[in-house]
CSV table of C-alpha atoms (C1' of nucleotides) in Angstrom, one decimal:
chain,number,residue,atom,x,y,z
A,1,MET,CA,1.9,10.8,7.6
A,2,THR,CA,3.4,7.6,8.4
A,3,ARG,CA,6.9,9.1,8.5
A,4,LYS,CA,8.6,6.3,10.5
A,5,LYS,CA,8.9,3.3,9.0
A,6,VAL,CA,7.2,1.1,11.9
A,7,LYS,CA,9.0,1.6,15.1
A,8,LEU,CA,8.4,-1.8,16.5
A,9,ALA,CA,8.0,-0.9,20.1
A,10,PHE,CA,5.0,0.2,22.8
A,11,ILE,CA,3.4,3.5,22.0
A,12,GLU,CA,4.0,5.5,24.6
A,13,ASN,CA,1.4,8.0,23.9
A,14,ASN,CA,-1.9,6.9,24.9
A,15,THR,CA,-4.0,8.4,22.3
A,16,ALA,CA,-2.0,7.2,19.5
A,17,ARG,CA,-1.7,3.9,20.9
A,18,LYS,CA,-5.6,3.5,21.3
A,19,SER,CA,-6.0,4.9,17.8
A,20,ALA,CA,-3.4,2.5,16.7
A,21,TYR,CA,-5.0,-0.4,18.4
A,22,ASN,CA,-8.4,0.2,17.0
A,23,LYS,CA,-7.4,0.6,13.7
A,24,ARG,CA,-5.2,-2.3,13.5
A,25,LYS,CA,-7.4,-4.8,15.2
A,26,LYS,CA,-10.1,-3.6,12.7
A,27,SER,CA,-7.8,-4.5,9.8
A,28,LEU,CA,-6.5,-7.7,11.3
A,29,VAL,CA,-10.1,-9.2,11.6
A,30,LYS,CA,-10.6,-8.1,8.2
A,31,LYS,CA,-7.5,-9.9,7.2
A,32,VAL,CA,-8.7,-13.1,9.0
A,33,ASP,CA,-12.0,-12.9,7.5
A,34,GLU,CA,-10.4,-12.4,4.1
A,35,LEU,CA,-8.1,-15.5,4.7
A,36,THR,CA,-10.9,-17.9,5.7
A,37,ALA,CA,-13.0,-16.8,2.6
A,38,LEU,CA,-10.3,-17.1,0.2
A,39,CYS,CA,-8.6,-20.2,1.0
A,40,GLY,CA,-11.6,-22.0,2.8
A,41,ILE,CA,-9.9,-22.6,6.2
A,42,ASP,CA,-10.5,-22.5,9.7
A,43,ALA,CA,-9.2,-19.7,12.0
A,44,CYS,CA,-9.9,-17.7,15.0
A,45,ALA,CA,-8.4,-14.7,16.5
A,46,ILE,CA,-8.6,-13.5,20.5
A,47,ILE,CA,-7.5,-10.1,21.2
A,48,TYR,CA,-7.3,-9.0,25.0
A,49,GLY,CA,-7.7,-5.0,24.4
A,50,PRO,CA,-6.4,-2.8,27.2
A,51,TYR,CA,-9.8,-1.5,27.5
A,52,ASP,CA,-11.7,-4.4,28.3
A,53,ALA,CA,-11.6,-7.4,30.6
A,54,GLN,CA,-13.2,-9.6,27.6
A,55,PRO,CA,-11.2,-10.2,24.7
A,56,GLU,CA,-12.4,-9.4,21.4
A,57,ILE,CA,-12.8,-12.4,19.4
A,58,TRP,CA,-13.5,-13.6,16.0
A,59,PRO,CA,-15.7,-15.3,14.3
A,60,SER,CA,-17.9,-15.8,17.0
A,61,PRO,CA,-17.8,-17.5,20.4
A,62,SER,CA,-19.1,-20.9,19.0
A,63,GLY,CA,-16.5,-20.4,16.2
A,64,VAL,CA,-13.7,-19.9,18.4
A,65,GLN,CA,-14.7,-22.9,20.8
A,66,GLU,CA,-14.9,-25.1,17.7
A,67,VAL,CA,-11.4,-24.3,16.7
A,68,LEU,CA,-10.2,-24.2,20.0
A,69,SER,CA,-11.7,-27.8,20.9
A,70,LYS,CA,-9.9,-29.0,17.9
A,71,PHE,CA,-6.7,-27.6,19.2
A,72,MET,CA,-7.2,-28.8,22.7
A,73,THR,CA,-7.6,-32.5,21.9
A,74,VAL,CA,-4.2,-32.6,20.3
A,75,PRO,CA,-1.1,-33.4,22.8
A,76,GLU,CA,1.1,-30.6,23.6
A,77,VAL,CA,4.1,-31.8,22.0
A,78,GLU,CA,2.1,-32.1,18.8
A,79,GLN,CA,1.0,-28.6,18.8
A,80,SER,CA,4.5,-27.6,19.1
A,81,ARG,CA,5.2,-29.3,15.6
A,82,LYS,CA,3.6,-27.1,13.1
A,83,MET,CA,3.6,-23.6,15.2
A,84,MET,CA,5.0,-20.4,14.3
A,85,ASN,CA,6.7,-19.3,17.5
A,86,GLN,CA,8.2,-16.0,18.3
A,87,GLU,CA,11.8,-17.7,17.9
A,88,SER,CA,11.3,-19.1,14.5
A,89,PHE,CA,9.4,-16.0,13.5
A,90,LEU,CA,12.2,-13.8,14.6
A,91,LYS,CA,14.7,-15.8,12.8
A,92,GLN,CA,12.8,-15.5,9.5
A,93,ARG,CA,12.7,-11.7,9.9
A,94,ILE,CA,16.6,-11.6,10.8
A,95,SER,CA,17.3,-13.8,7.8
A,96,LYS,CA,15.2,-11.8,5.7
A,97,SER,CA,17.0,-8.7,6.7
A,98,GLU,CA,20.5,-10.3,6.3
A,99,LYS,CA,19.4,-11.5,2.7
A,100,GLN,CA,18.5,-7.9,1.7
A,101,LEU,CA,21.7,-6.4,3.3
A,102,GLN,CA,23.8,-8.9,0.9
A,103,LYS,CA,22.0,-8.1,-1.9
A,104,GLN,CA,22.4,-4.2,-1.1
A,105,ARG,CA,26.4,-5.0,-0.8
A,106,ARG,CA,26.3,-6.8,-4.1
A,107,ASP,CA,24.7,-3.8,-5.8
A,108,ASN,CA,27.1,-1.2,-4.3
A,109,ARG,CA,29.9,-3.6,-5.3
A,110,GLU,CA,28.7,-3.3,-9.0
A,111,LYS,CA,28.4,0.2,-8.9
A,112,GLU,CA,31.9,0.6,-7.6
A,113,THR,CA,33.2,-1.8,-10.0
A,114,THR,CA,31.4,0.1,-12.7
A,115,MET,CA,32.6,3.4,-11.7
A,116,HIS,CA,36.4,1.7,-11.8
A,117,MET,CA,35.7,0.6,-15.2
A,118,PHE,CA,34.9,4.0,-16.5
A,119,ARG,CA,37.4,5.5,-14.6
A,120,CYS,CA,40.3,3.3,-16.2
A,121,LEU,CA,38.7,3.6,-19.8
A,122,ASN,CA,39.0,7.4,-19.6
A,123,ALA,CA,42.4,7.2,-18.1
A,124,GLY,CA,43.5,4.9,-20.9
A,125,ASN,CA,45.0,2.3,-18.7
A,126,ILE,CA,44.4,0.8,-15.2
A,127,VAL,CA,46.3,2.1,-12.5
A,128,GLN,CA,47.5,-1.2,-10.9
A,129,ASN,CA,48.0,0.6,-7.6
A,130,SER,CA,44.5,1.7,-6.8
A,131,MET,CA,43.0,-1.5,-7.2
A,132,SER,CA,43.1,-4.9,-5.1
A,133,VAL,CA,43.2,-8.2,-6.6
A,134,GLY,CA,39.7,-8.4,-5.8
A,135,ASP,CA,38.8,-5.2,-7.5
A,136,LEU,CA,40.6,-6.3,-10.6
A,137,ASN,CA,38.9,-9.5,-10.6
A,138,ASP,CA,35.5,-7.7,-10.3
A,139,LEU,CA,36.4,-5.4,-13.0
A,140,SER,CA,37.5,-8.2,-15.2
A,141,TRP,CA,34.3,-9.9,-14.6
A,142,MET,CA,32.2,-7.1,-15.2
A,143,ILE,CA,34.1,-6.2,-18.7
A,144,ASP,CA,33.7,-10.0,-19.8
A,145,HIS,CA,30.3,-9.7,-18.8
A,146,ASN,CA,29.6,-6.5,-20.8
A,147,LEU,CA,31.5,-7.9,-23.9
A,148,ARG,CA,29.3,-10.8,-23.8
A,149,ALA,CA,26.1,-8.5,-23.8
A,150,ILE,CA,27.6,-6.8,-26.7
A,151,GLY,CA,27.9,-9.9,-28.5
A,152,ARG,CA,24.5,-10.8,-27.9
A,153,ARG,CA,23.4,-7.4,-29.0
A,154,MET,CA,25.1,-7.2,-32.2
A,155,GLU,CA,24.1,-10.8,-33.3
A,156,SER,CA,20.4,-9.9,-32.1
A,157,ASP,CA,20.6,-6.7,-34.3
A,158,ASP,CA,22.2,-8.6,-37.1
A,159,ARG,CA,25.0,-6.4,-37.2
A,160,GLU,CA,28.7,-7.3,-38.2
A,161,ASN,CA,30.7,-8.4,-35.3
A,162,ILE,CA,33.6,-5.9,-34.6
A,163,ILE,CA,35.4,-7.2,-31.8
A,164,HIS,CA,35.3,-10.8,-32.1
A,165,GLN,CA,33.4,-14.0,-32.9
A,166,SER,CA,30.9,-14.6,-29.9
A,167,PRO,CA,29.9,-18.1,-29.3
A,168,PRO,CA,26.1,-18.4,-28.7
A,169,PRO,CA,26.3,-17.0,-25.2
A,170,PRO,CA,26.2,-19.3,-22.5
A,171,PRO,CA,24.1,-18.2,-19.1
A,172,PRO,CA,26.1,-15.5,-18.0
A,173,PRO,CA,27.7,-16.4,-14.2
A,174,THR,CA,25.8,-15.0,-11.3
A,175,ALA,CA,28.9,-14.2,-9.0
A,176,PRO,CA,32.0,-12.5,-9.6
A,177,ASN,CA,34.1,-14.5,-7.4
A,178,ASN,CA,34.0,-17.7,-9.5
A,179,ASN,CA,37.8,-18.1,-10.3
A,180,GLU,CA,37.7,-19.6,-13.7
A,181,ILE,CA,35.2,-17.1,-15.0
A,182,ALA,CA,37.6,-14.2,-13.3
A,183,MET,CA,40.7,-15.4,-15.0
A,184,MET,CA,38.6,-15.4,-18.5
A,185,GLY,CA,37.5,-11.7,-17.4
A,186,HIS,CA,41.1,-11.0,-17.3
A,187,GLY,CA,42.2,-12.0,-20.6
A,188,HIS,CA,39.5,-10.0,-22.0
A,189,ALA,CA,40.3,-7.1,-20.0
A,190,GLY,CA,44.0,-7.4,-21.2
A,191,MET,CA,42.5,-7.3,-24.6
A,192,ALA,CA,41.1,-3.9,-24.4
A,193,MET,CA,44.2,-2.3,-22.8
A,194,ASN,CA,45.2,0.1,-26.1
A,195,ASN,CA,43.4,3.1,-26.7
A,196,ASN,CA,41.8,2.2,-30.0
A,197,ASP,CA,39.9,-0.6,-28.4
A,198,LEU,CA,39.2,1.3,-25.4
A,199,ILE,CA,37.3,3.9,-27.2
A,200,GLN,CA,35.6,1.4,-29.4
A,201,SER,CA,34.6,-0.7,-26.2
A,202,GLN,CA,33.3,2.3,-24.2
A,203,MET,CA,31.0,3.2,-27.1
A,204,PHE,CA,29.7,-0.4,-27.3
A,205,MET,CA,29.5,-0.8,-23.5
A,206,ASP,CA,27.3,2.2,-23.5
A,207,MET,CA,25.2,0.5,-25.7
A,208,GLY,CA,25.3,-3.0,-23.6
A,209,MET,CA,24.8,-1.5,-20.4
A,210,ASN,CA,21.6,0.3,-21.7
A,211,GLY,CA,20.3,-3.0,-22.9
A,212,TYR,CA,21.4,-4.9,-20.1
A,213,GLU,CA,18.9,-5.6,-17.3
B,1,MET,CA,0.1,-7.6,-10.5
B,2,THR,CA,-2.7,-7.0,-8.2
B,3,ARG,CA,-5.3,-6.6,-11.1
B,4,LYS,CA,-8.5,-7.4,-9.2
B,5,LYS,CA,-9.5,-5.3,-6.4
B,6,VAL,CA,-10.1,-8.5,-4.1
B,7,LYS,CA,-12.6,-10.8,-5.2
B,8,LEU,CA,-13.7,-12.0,-1.6
B,9,ALA,CA,-14.3,-15.5,-2.9
B,10,PHE,CA,-12.8,-18.9,-2.3
B,11,ILE,CA,-9.9,-19.2,-4.9
B,12,GLU,CA,-10.4,-22.0,-7.1
B,13,ASN,CA,-6.8,-22.3,-8.3
B,14,ASN,CA,-5.0,-24.8,-6.2
B,15,THR,CA,-1.8,-23.1,-6.6
B,16,ALA,CA,-3.0,-19.6,-6.5
B,17,ARG,CA,-4.9,-20.6,-3.4
B,18,LYS,CA,-1.8,-22.2,-1.8
B,19,SER,CA,0.5,-19.4,-2.6
B,20,ALA,CA,-2.0,-17.0,-1.1
B,21,TYR,CA,-2.6,-18.7,2.1
B,22,ASN,CA,1.1,-18.9,2.9
B,23,LYS,CA,1.9,-15.4,2.0
B,24,ARG,CA,-1.3,-14.1,3.9
B,25,LYS,CA,-0.9,-16.5,7.0
B,26,LYS,CA,2.6,-15.0,7.2
B,27,SER,CA,1.8,-11.2,7.0
B,28,LEU,CA,-1.3,-11.9,9.5
B,29,VAL,CA,1.1,-13.3,12.0
B,30,LYS,CA,3.5,-10.3,11.5
B,31,LYS,CA,0.2,-8.3,12.0
B,32,VAL,CA,-0.8,-10.0,15.5
B,33,ASP,CA,3.1,-9.6,16.5
B,34,GLU,CA,3.1,-5.9,15.7
B,35,LEU,CA,-0.3,-5.4,17.3
B,36,THR,CA,0.9,-6.9,20.5
B,37,ALA,CA,4.4,-5.0,20.4
B,38,LEU,CA,2.9,-1.9,19.7
B,39,CYS,CA,-0.2,-1.7,21.9
B,40,GLY,CA,1.1,-4.0,24.8
B,41,ILE,CA,-1.9,-6.4,24.7
B,42,ASP,CA,-2.3,-10.1,24.7
B,43,ALA,CA,-3.6,-11.7,21.3
B,44,CYS,CA,-3.0,-15.1,19.7
B,45,ALA,CA,-4.3,-16.7,16.6
B,46,ILE,CA,-4.9,-20.1,15.4
B,47,ILE,CA,-5.0,-20.9,11.8
B,48,TYR,CA,-6.2,-24.6,10.6
B,49,GLY,CA,-4.3,-24.7,7.2
B,50,PRO,CA,-5.4,-27.1,4.6
B,51,TYR,CA,-2.1,-28.7,4.6
B,52,ASP,CA,-1.8,-30.4,7.8
B,53,ALA,CA,-3.8,-31.7,10.6
B,54,GLN,CA,-2.4,-29.4,13.3
B,55,PRO,CA,-3.0,-25.8,13.1
B,56,GLU,CA,-0.8,-23.0,13.1
B,57,ILE,CA,-0.8,-20.9,16.1
B,58,TRP,CA,0.8,-18.0,17.5
B,59,PRO,CA,2.8,-17.0,19.5
B,60,SER,CA,3.4,-20.4,21.3
B,61,PRO,CA,1.6,-23.0,22.5
B,62,SER,CA,1.9,-21.9,26.0
B,63,GLY,CA,0.7,-18.3,25.1
B,64,VAL,CA,-2.0,-19.6,23.4
B,65,GLN,CA,-2.9,-21.6,26.2
B,66,GLU,CA,-2.7,-18.8,28.7
B,67,VAL,CA,-4.9,-16.5,26.3
B,68,LEU,CA,-7.5,-19.2,25.9
B,69,SER,CA,-7.7,-20.3,29.7
B,70,LYS,CA,-8.5,-16.5,30.3
B,71,PHE,CA,-11.0,-16.7,27.8
B,72,MET,CA,-12.3,-20.0,28.7
B,73,THR,CA,-13.3,-19.0,32.2
B,74,VAL,CA,-15.8,-16.6,31.3
B,75,PRO,CA,-19.2,-17.4,30.7
B,76,GLU,CA,-20.3,-17.9,27.5
B,77,VAL,CA,-22.9,-15.2,27.5
B,78,GLU,CA,-20.0,-12.6,28.8
B,79,GLN,CA,-17.8,-14.1,26.1
B,80,SER,CA,-20.3,-12.6,23.6
B,81,ARG,CA,-20.6,-8.9,25.1
B,82,LYS,CA,-17.6,-7.6,23.5
B,83,MET,CA,-17.1,-10.0,20.5
B,84,MET,CA,-16.7,-8.9,17.0
B,85,ASN,CA,-18.9,-11.6,15.2
B,86,GLN,CA,-19.4,-12.1,11.7
B,87,GLU,CA,-22.7,-10.2,11.7
B,88,SER,CA,-21.7,-7.1,13.1
B,89,PHE,CA,-18.7,-7.3,11.0
B,90,LEU,CA,-20.5,-7.2,7.9
B,91,LYS,CA,-22.7,-4.7,9.1
B,92,GLN,CA,-19.8,-2.7,9.7
B,93,ARG,CA,-18.5,-3.2,6.0
B,94,ILE,CA,-22.1,-2.6,4.5
B,95,SER,CA,-22.3,0.6,6.4
B,96,LYS,CA,-19.1,1.6,5.2
B,97,SER,CA,-19.9,1.0,1.5
B,98,GLU,CA,-23.2,2.7,1.7
B,99,LYS,CA,-21.5,6.0,3.3
B,100,GLN,CA,-19.0,5.8,0.4
B,101,LEU,CA,-21.9,5.2,-2.2
B,102,GLN,CA,-23.7,8.5,-0.5
B,103,LYS,CA,-20.4,10.4,-1.0
B,104,GLN,CA,-20.3,9.4,-4.7
B,105,ARG,CA,-23.8,10.6,-5.0
B,106,ARG,CA,-23.3,13.8,-3.5
B,107,ASP,CA,-20.0,14.4,-5.9
B,108,ASN,CA,-22.0,13.3,-8.8
B,109,ARG,CA,-24.9,15.9,-8.1
B,110,GLU,CA,-22.4,18.6,-7.3
B,111,LYS,CA,-20.8,18.1,-10.7
B,112,GLU,CA,-24.2,18.1,-12.4
B,113,THR,CA,-25.1,21.1,-10.7
B,114,THR,CA,-22.3,22.9,-11.5
B,115,MET,CA,-22.7,21.7,-15.1
B,116,HIS,CA,-26.2,23.1,-15.2
B,117,MET,CA,-24.9,26.2,-13.8
B,118,PHE,CA,-22.5,26.9,-16.3
B,119,ARG,CA,-25.0,26.1,-19.0
B,120,CYS,CA,-27.3,28.5,-17.8
B,121,LEU,CA,-24.6,31.1,-17.7
B,122,ASN,CA,-23.6,30.7,-21.1
B,123,ALA,CA,-27.3,30.5,-22.7
B,124,GLY,CA,-28.0,33.8,-20.2
B,125,ASN,CA,-30.9,32.3,-18.8
B,126,ILE,CA,-32.3,29.4,-17.0
B,127,VAL,CA,-34.2,27.1,-19.3
B,128,GLN,CA,-37.1,26.2,-16.8
B,129,ASN,CA,-38.4,23.0,-18.3
B,130,SER,CA,-35.2,21.4,-18.4
B,131,MET,CA,-34.8,21.6,-14.5
B,132,SER,CA,-36.9,20.1,-11.7
B,133,VAL,CA,-37.6,22.0,-8.7
B,134,GLY,CA,-34.9,20.0,-7.0
B,135,ASP,CA,-32.2,20.7,-9.7
B,136,LEU,CA,-33.3,24.7,-9.0
B,137,ASN,CA,-32.7,24.1,-5.5
B,138,ASP,CA,-29.5,22.6,-5.9
B,139,LEU,CA,-28.5,25.4,-8.5
B,140,SER,CA,-29.4,28.3,-6.4
B,141,TRP,CA,-27.8,26.8,-3.6
B,142,MET,CA,-24.5,26.1,-5.3
B,143,ILE,CA,-24.7,30.1,-6.7
B,144,ASP,CA,-25.2,31.3,-3.3
B,145,HIS,CA,-22.5,29.3,-2.2
B,146,ASN,CA,-20.1,30.4,-4.9
B,147,LEU,CA,-21.3,34.1,-4.3
B,148,ARG,CA,-20.5,34.0,-0.5
B,149,ALA,CA,-16.9,32.7,-1.5
B,150,ILE,CA,-16.6,35.4,-4.0
B,151,GLY,CA,-17.3,37.8,-1.3
B,152,ARG,CA,-14.8,36.2,1.1
B,153,ARG,CA,-12.5,36.2,-1.8
B,154,MET,CA,-12.8,39.7,-2.4
B,155,GLU,CA,-12.5,40.7,1.2
B,156,SER,CA,-9.6,38.8,1.9
B,157,ASP,CA,-7.9,40.2,-1.2
B,158,ASP,CA,-8.9,43.7,0.3
B,159,ARG,CA,-10.8,44.7,-3.3
B,160,GLU,CA,-13.9,46.8,-3.7
B,161,ASN,CA,-17.0,44.7,-3.3
B,162,ILE,CA,-18.8,44.8,-6.4
B,163,ILE,CA,-21.8,43.0,-6.6
B,164,HIS,CA,-23.0,43.7,-3.0
B,165,GLN,CA,-21.9,44.3,0.8
B,166,SER,CA,-21.4,40.8,2.1
B,167,PRO,CA,-21.9,40.2,6.0
B,168,PRO,CA,-18.9,38.3,7.5
B,169,PRO,CA,-19.6,35.0,6.1
B,170,PRO,CA,-21.5,32.5,8.4
B,171,PRO,CA,-20.1,28.7,8.1
B,172,PRO,CA,-21.7,27.4,5.0
B,173,PRO,CA,-24.4,24.8,5.3
B,174,THR,CA,-23.4,21.4,4.7
B,175,ALA,CA,-26.4,20.1,2.7
B,176,PRO,CA,-28.4,21.6,-0.3
B,177,ASN,CA,-31.9,20.5,1.3
B,178,ASN,CA,-32.1,23.0,4.0
B,179,ASN,CA,-35.2,25.0,2.7
B,180,GLU,CA,-34.2,28.2,4.2
B,181,ILE,CA,-31.1,28.4,2.7
B,182,ALA,CA,-32.4,27.1,-0.6
B,183,MET,CA,-34.6,30.0,-0.6
B,184,MET,CA,-32.0,32.7,0.1
B,185,GLY,CA,-30.1,30.8,-2.9
B,186,HIS,CA,-33.0,31.3,-5.0
B,187,GLY,CA,-33.1,35.2,-4.4
B,188,HIS,CA,-29.5,35.5,-5.4
B,189,ALA,CA,-30.0,33.6,-8.4
B,190,GLY,CA,-32.7,35.7,-9.3
B,191,MET,CA,-30.3,38.3,-8.8
B,192,ALA,CA,-27.9,37.2,-11.3
B,193,MET,CA,-30.6,36.8,-14.1
B,194,ASN,CA,-29.8,39.9,-16.3
B,195,ASN,CA,-26.8,39.3,-18.7
B,196,ASN,CA,-24.3,41.8,-17.7
B,197,ASP,CA,-24.6,40.5,-14.1
B,198,LEU,CA,-24.0,37.0,-15.7
B,199,ILE,CA,-20.8,37.7,-17.3
B,200,GLN,CA,-19.7,39.4,-14.4
B,201,SER,CA,-20.9,36.6,-12.3
B,202,GLN,CA,-18.9,34.2,-14.5
B,203,MET,CA,-15.8,35.8,-14.1
B,204,PHE,CA,-15.8,35.8,-10.2
B,205,MET,CA,-17.3,32.4,-10.0
B,206,ASP,CA,-14.3,31.0,-11.7
B,207,MET,CA,-12.3,32.7,-9.0
B,208,GLY,CA,-14.3,31.2,-6.7
B,209,MET,CA,-14.4,27.7,-7.7
B,210,ASN,CA,-10.6,27.8,-7.8
B,211,GLY,CA,-10.1,29.3,-4.5
B,212,TYR,CA,-13.2,27.2,-3.2
B,213,GLU,CA,-12.2,23.8,-1.5
C,1,DG,C1',-12.4,11.3,21.3
C,2,DA,C1',-14.3,10.1,17.1
C,3,DT,C1',-14.1,10.9,12.1
C,4,DA,C1',-11.9,12.2,7.9
C,5,DC,C1',-8.4,12.9,5.2
C,6,DT,C1',-4.0,12.1,2.6
C,7,DA,C1',0.7,10.9,1.9
C,8,DT,C1',3.4,7.1,2.5
C,9,DG,C1',4.6,2.4,3.8
C,10,DT,C1',3.1,-2.5,3.4
C,11,DA,C1',1.0,-6.5,1.4
C,12,DT,C1',0.2,-8.9,-2.3
C,13,DA,C1',-1.8,-11.0,-7.2
C,14,DA,C1',0.7,-11.9,-11.0
C,15,DC,C1',4.5,-12.9,-12.9
C,16,DT,C1',9.3,-14.6,-13.7
C,17,DA,C1',13.3,-17.8,-13.2
D,1,DT,C1',7.6,-25.9,-6.5
D,2,DT,C1',9.5,-22.3,-4.0
D,3,DA,C1',11.9,-17.8,-4.6
D,4,DG,C1',12.3,-13.3,-5.9
D,5,DT,C1',10.4,-9.3,-8.5
D,6,DT,C1',7.1,-5.8,-9.6
D,7,DA,C1',3.1,-3.1,-10.1
D,8,DT,C1',-0.9,-2.1,-7.7
D,9,DA,C1',-4.2,-2.3,-4.1
D,10,DC,C1',-4.5,-1.7,0.7
D,11,DA,C1',-3.3,0.0,5.5
D,12,DT,C1',-2.4,3.5,8.5
D,13,DA,C1',0.5,7.6,11.1
D,14,DG,C1',0.2,12.1,11.5
D,15,DT,C1',-3.2,15.6,11.0
D,16,DA,C1',-7.1,18.4,10.7
D,17,DT,C1',-12.0,18.9,11.5
DNA sequence: GATACTATGTATAACTA
DNA sequence: TTAGTTATACATAGTAT
């Protein structure tokens, strides 16, 4: 039951293709109907089915003619101006996919960094050899980020501020590759590098992580 | 978050309408693209947006022209033959809604009858005044139905046949308003009208109900 | 081959930033 | 406003009848 996520290719099996055609044509027409009704616009559809010489059309021959005549009177150059052609359509899809991929990479990066962080906290120090400069930047950014979250959490809970006096938190940076922020992060990370602080930090970070996003 | 089940009417709010238009147009084009790819057919869409004089078209001006020229060369009478016009479209939707309504009514009827049945079983007899002839027919059909299910169940479980020797069960009737079946049902219902049988029946009916459909 | 069902993928209304 | 997110309604591939 809908195992495949849509293999966008010609369906070889005749029965399956006809079935898909009928179902999809029907819902396509429904969509056009809804679009015209909801938004009060004109639209028409012409579909050349494989099973008849005549196309299926919507909403009616006269309706189609009306829309077409509007379209035909426009010079071809002008017609192209607003069109959504296959090329731009494809570009949009590619762009969207790339965006999703980047988001995925960011998420993965964040998870890895979190893992690093807790590994370091458990070990009680940073094993410098195991991390690149980039890793360290990410790690320090994340620790800084968490510390700020902790500060906000403690303020909002009206508790005593144990670690340091937080200023009213500025909006957190959205990317770890901002150098200034990364350096600030390094400072904080350095602050936490004795064991007592680490244990405290871990406890509060757990709190912070839960409350954060 | 999609609270309303789609109110098929013009969206008054300008922002919401434009938003809906853009989203729906996009996915509509996607659907056309998928339909042509999956089924290897020709199709085009022309949409007159409210925000521009030129319509948005798909897949391309030349593609549209090609599809249109095919369409235009066909006499208008022939054009209508295969068309899915608004009237037939609407008729289809009404027909579907009526079918759903009927199914709903059947389900309700079945639930009511089941309720009746257990009420009678608990009381130990049928309070004749509380039920119409139709109710009694339904009730007897259902009891007959259940008894047959019980028989099948007992046979398949290779148990002793307590109530009566069931013949190999014929395919069950699909509607309670078949007179012959209803009369058979009455007979069975009559069989069950002493208290001991009723208690036994209730036990087995519970089994039957669980195993049935 | 049409119809019905159901589990799953997709579209999208409302919301947030 | 346009873009991104989320929860819910809708579409539909595979299956059974």
